[in-house]
Coordinates of C-alpha atoms in Angstrom, one line a residue:
X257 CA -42.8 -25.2 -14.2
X258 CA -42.4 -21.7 -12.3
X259 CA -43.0 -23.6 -8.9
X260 CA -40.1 -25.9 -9.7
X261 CA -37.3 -23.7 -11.0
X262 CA -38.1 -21.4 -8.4
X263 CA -36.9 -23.9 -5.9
X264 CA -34.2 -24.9 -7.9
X265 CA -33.0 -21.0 -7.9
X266 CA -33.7 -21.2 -3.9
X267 CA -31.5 -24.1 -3.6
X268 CA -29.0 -22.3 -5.4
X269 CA -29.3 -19.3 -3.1
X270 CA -29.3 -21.8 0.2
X271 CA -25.5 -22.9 -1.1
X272 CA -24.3 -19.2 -1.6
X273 CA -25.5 -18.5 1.9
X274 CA -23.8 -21.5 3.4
X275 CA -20.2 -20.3 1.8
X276 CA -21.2 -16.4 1.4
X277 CA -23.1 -15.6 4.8
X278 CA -23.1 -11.6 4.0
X279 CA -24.0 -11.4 0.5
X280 CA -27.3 -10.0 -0.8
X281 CA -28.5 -12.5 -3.2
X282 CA -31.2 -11.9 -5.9
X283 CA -33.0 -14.5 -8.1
X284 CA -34.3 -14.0 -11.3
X285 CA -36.3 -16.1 -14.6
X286 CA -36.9 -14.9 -18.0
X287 CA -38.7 -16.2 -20.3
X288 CA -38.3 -16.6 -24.3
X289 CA -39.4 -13.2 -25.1
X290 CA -37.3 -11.6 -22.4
X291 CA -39.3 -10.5 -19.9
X292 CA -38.1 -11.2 -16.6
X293 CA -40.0 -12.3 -13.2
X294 CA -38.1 -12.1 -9.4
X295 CA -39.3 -15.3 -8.1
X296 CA -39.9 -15.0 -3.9
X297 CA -36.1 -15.6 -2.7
X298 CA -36.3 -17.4 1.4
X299 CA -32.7 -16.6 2.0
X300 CA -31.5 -13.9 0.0
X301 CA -30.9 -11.1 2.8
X302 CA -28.6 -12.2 5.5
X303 CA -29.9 -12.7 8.6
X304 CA -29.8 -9.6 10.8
X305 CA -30.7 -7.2 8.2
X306 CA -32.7 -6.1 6.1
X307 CA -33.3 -4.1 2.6
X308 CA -33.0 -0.3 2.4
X309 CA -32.4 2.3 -0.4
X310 CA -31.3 1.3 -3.9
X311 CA -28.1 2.5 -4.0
X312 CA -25.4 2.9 -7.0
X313 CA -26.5 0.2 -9.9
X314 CA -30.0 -0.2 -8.5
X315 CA -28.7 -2.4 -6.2
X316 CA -30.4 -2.4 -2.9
X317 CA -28.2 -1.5 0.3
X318 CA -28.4 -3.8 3.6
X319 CA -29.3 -2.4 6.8
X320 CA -28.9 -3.8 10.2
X321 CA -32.3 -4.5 11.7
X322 CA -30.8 -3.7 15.5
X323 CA -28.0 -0.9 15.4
X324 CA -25.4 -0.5 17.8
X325 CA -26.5 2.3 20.7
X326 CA -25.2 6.1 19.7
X327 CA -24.6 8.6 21.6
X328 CA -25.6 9.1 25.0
X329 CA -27.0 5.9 25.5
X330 CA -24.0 4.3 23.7
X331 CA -21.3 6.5 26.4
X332 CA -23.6 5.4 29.3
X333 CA -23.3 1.7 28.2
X334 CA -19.2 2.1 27.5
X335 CA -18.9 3.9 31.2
X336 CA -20.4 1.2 32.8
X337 CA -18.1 -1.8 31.2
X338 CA -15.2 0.4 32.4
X339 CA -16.5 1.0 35.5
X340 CA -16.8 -3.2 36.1
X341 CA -13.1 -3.3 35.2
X342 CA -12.4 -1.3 38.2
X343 CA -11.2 1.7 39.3
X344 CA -9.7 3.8 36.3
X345 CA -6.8 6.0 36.5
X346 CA -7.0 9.6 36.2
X347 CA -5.7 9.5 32.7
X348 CA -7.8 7.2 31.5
X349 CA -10.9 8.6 33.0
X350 CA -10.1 12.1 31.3
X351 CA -9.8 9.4 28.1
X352 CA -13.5 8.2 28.2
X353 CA -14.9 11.6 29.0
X354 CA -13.6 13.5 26.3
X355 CA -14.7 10.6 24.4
X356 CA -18.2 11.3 25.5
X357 CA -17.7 15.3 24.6
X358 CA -16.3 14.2 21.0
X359 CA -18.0 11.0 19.8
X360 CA -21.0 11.1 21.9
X361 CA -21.3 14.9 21.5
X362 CA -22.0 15.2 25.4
X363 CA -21.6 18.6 27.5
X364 CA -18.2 18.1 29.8
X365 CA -20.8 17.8 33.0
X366 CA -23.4 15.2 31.4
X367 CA -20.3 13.2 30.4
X368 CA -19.2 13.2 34.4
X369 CA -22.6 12.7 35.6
X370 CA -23.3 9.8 32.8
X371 CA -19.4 8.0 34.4
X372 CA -20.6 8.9 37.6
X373 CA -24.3 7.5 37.4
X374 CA -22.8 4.0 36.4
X375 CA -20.4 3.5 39.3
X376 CA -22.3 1.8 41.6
X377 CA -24.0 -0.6 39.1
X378 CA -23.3 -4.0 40.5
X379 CA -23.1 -7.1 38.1
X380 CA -25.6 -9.5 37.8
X381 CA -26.5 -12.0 35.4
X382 CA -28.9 -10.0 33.1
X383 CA -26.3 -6.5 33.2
X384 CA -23.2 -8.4 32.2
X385 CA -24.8 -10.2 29.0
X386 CA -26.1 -6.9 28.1
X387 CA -22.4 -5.1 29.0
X388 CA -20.9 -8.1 26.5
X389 CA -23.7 -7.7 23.9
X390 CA -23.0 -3.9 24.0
X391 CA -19.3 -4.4 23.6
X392 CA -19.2 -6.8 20.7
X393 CA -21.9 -4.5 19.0
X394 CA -19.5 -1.4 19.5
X395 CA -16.2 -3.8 17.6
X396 CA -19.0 -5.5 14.5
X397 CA -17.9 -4.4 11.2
X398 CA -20.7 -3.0 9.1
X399 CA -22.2 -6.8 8.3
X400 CA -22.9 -7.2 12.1
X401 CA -20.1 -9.7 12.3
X402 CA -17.4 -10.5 14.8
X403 CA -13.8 -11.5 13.9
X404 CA -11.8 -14.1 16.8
X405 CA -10.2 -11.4 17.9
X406 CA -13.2 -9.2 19.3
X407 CA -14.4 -13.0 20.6
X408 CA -11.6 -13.4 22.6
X409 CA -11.8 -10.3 24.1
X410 CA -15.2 -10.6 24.8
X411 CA -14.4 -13.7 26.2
X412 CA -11.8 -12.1 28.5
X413 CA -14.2 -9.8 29.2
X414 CA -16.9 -11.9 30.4
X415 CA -15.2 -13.6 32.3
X416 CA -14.0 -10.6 34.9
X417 CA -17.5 -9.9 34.9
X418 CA -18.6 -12.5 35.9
X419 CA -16.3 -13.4 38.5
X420 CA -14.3 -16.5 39.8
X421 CA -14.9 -20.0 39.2
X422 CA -15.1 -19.8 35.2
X423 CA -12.5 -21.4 32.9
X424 CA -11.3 -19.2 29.7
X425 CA -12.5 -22.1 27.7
X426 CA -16.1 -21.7 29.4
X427 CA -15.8 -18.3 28.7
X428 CA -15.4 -18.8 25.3
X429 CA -18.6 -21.1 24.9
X430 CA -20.6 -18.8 26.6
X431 CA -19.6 -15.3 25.0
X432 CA -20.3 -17.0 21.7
X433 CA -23.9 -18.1 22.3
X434 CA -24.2 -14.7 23.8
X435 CA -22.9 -13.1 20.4
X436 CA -25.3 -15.9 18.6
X437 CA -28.4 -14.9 20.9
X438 CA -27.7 -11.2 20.2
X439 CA -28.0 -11.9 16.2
X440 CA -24.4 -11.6 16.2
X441 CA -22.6 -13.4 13.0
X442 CA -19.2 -14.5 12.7
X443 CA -17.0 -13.5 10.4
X444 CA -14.6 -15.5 7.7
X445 CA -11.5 -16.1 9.0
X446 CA -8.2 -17.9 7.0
X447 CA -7.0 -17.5 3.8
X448 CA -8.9 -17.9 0.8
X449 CA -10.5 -20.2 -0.4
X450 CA -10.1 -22.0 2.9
X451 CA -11.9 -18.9 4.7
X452 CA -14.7 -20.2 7.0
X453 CA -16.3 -20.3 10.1
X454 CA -15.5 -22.8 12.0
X455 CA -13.6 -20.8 14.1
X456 CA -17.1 -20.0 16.1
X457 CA -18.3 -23.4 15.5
X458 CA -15.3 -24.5 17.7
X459 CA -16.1 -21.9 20.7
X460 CA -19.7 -23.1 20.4
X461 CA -19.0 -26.7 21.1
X462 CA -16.7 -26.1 24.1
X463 CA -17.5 -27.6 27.4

């Protein structure tokens, strides 16, 4: 009997997933005297994360089991994808490097020497996956999802990386098995209750 509505509760989790991709799900049975048991639950933390401290209501919080880079590391990867763009403009290289003094909480010379380091880092197939993984990372909301928008940008942007020959529609396919690869989820887009993601489902499938 335990065996069978604990499947039955699993199935029911399985469906809130499929409509409800960032929810934390819990499962639970009691019995006539009111005690109550936490059956094992196969898909009640979304994929990509997993549980940390209880938080208000004894509610566990989620955590992303693979953050986005901070810091140093983080300006280093950000210098480089504006270094593949091309050259920058005075202005906008002053931009990025007090960007590495404030956010990245960099001296002004490791900031220079970090932009400076990444200039002659030439693009090949391995460094621009891991310059588009790095940028939709740095625009995921705090689910580890992407929106259209920041997939069409990295679309855009994968596609000046890499160079001629590559339609935007090819661009689109291959940024979004990127994001997929990275354990990267798409976000709910439309109005509810027609919200969904078939958005990504659509780049996916392009030629």
């Amino acid at each position: 009997e335990l065996l069978v509505h604990t499947e039955v509760l699993n199935a029911a989790a399985d469906a809130i997933r499929a409509r409800h991709p960032d929810l934390l799900i819990e499962i639970k049975l009691m019995d006539l005297a009111g005690h109550v048991e936490r059956p094992v639950c196969r898909n009640c933390v979304p994929a990509g994360f997993r549980l940390g401290p209880t938080g208000a209501g004894g509610i566990p919080m989620l955590e992303p089991t693979q953050a986005a880079p901070t810091g140093a590391a983080r300006f280093s990867e950000l210098a480089r994808l504006r270094n593949r763009a091309g050259p920058m403009p005075a202005e906008a290289e002053l931009l990025l490097l007090a960007a590495g003094i404030t956010e990245a909480g960099l001296t002004g010379d490791q900031a220079r020497n970090a932009l400076a380091a990444t200039r002659g880092d030439q693009p090949s197939a391995v460094n621009v996956e891991r310059d588009l993984v790095t940028y939709l990372r740095s625009r995921m909301d705090r689910h580890g999802q992407v929106g259209l928008t920041e997939m069409q940008e990295a679309a855009r942007l994968f596609r000046r990386l890499q160079g001629a020959g590559l339609t935007a529609r090819q661009a689109d396919a291959q940024a979004a098995r990127i994001a997929q690869g990275a354990g990267l989820r798409p976000r709910l887009q439309g109005f509810w209750p027609f919200r969904s993601t078939r958005w990504f489902d659509a780049l996916l499938t392009h030629p």
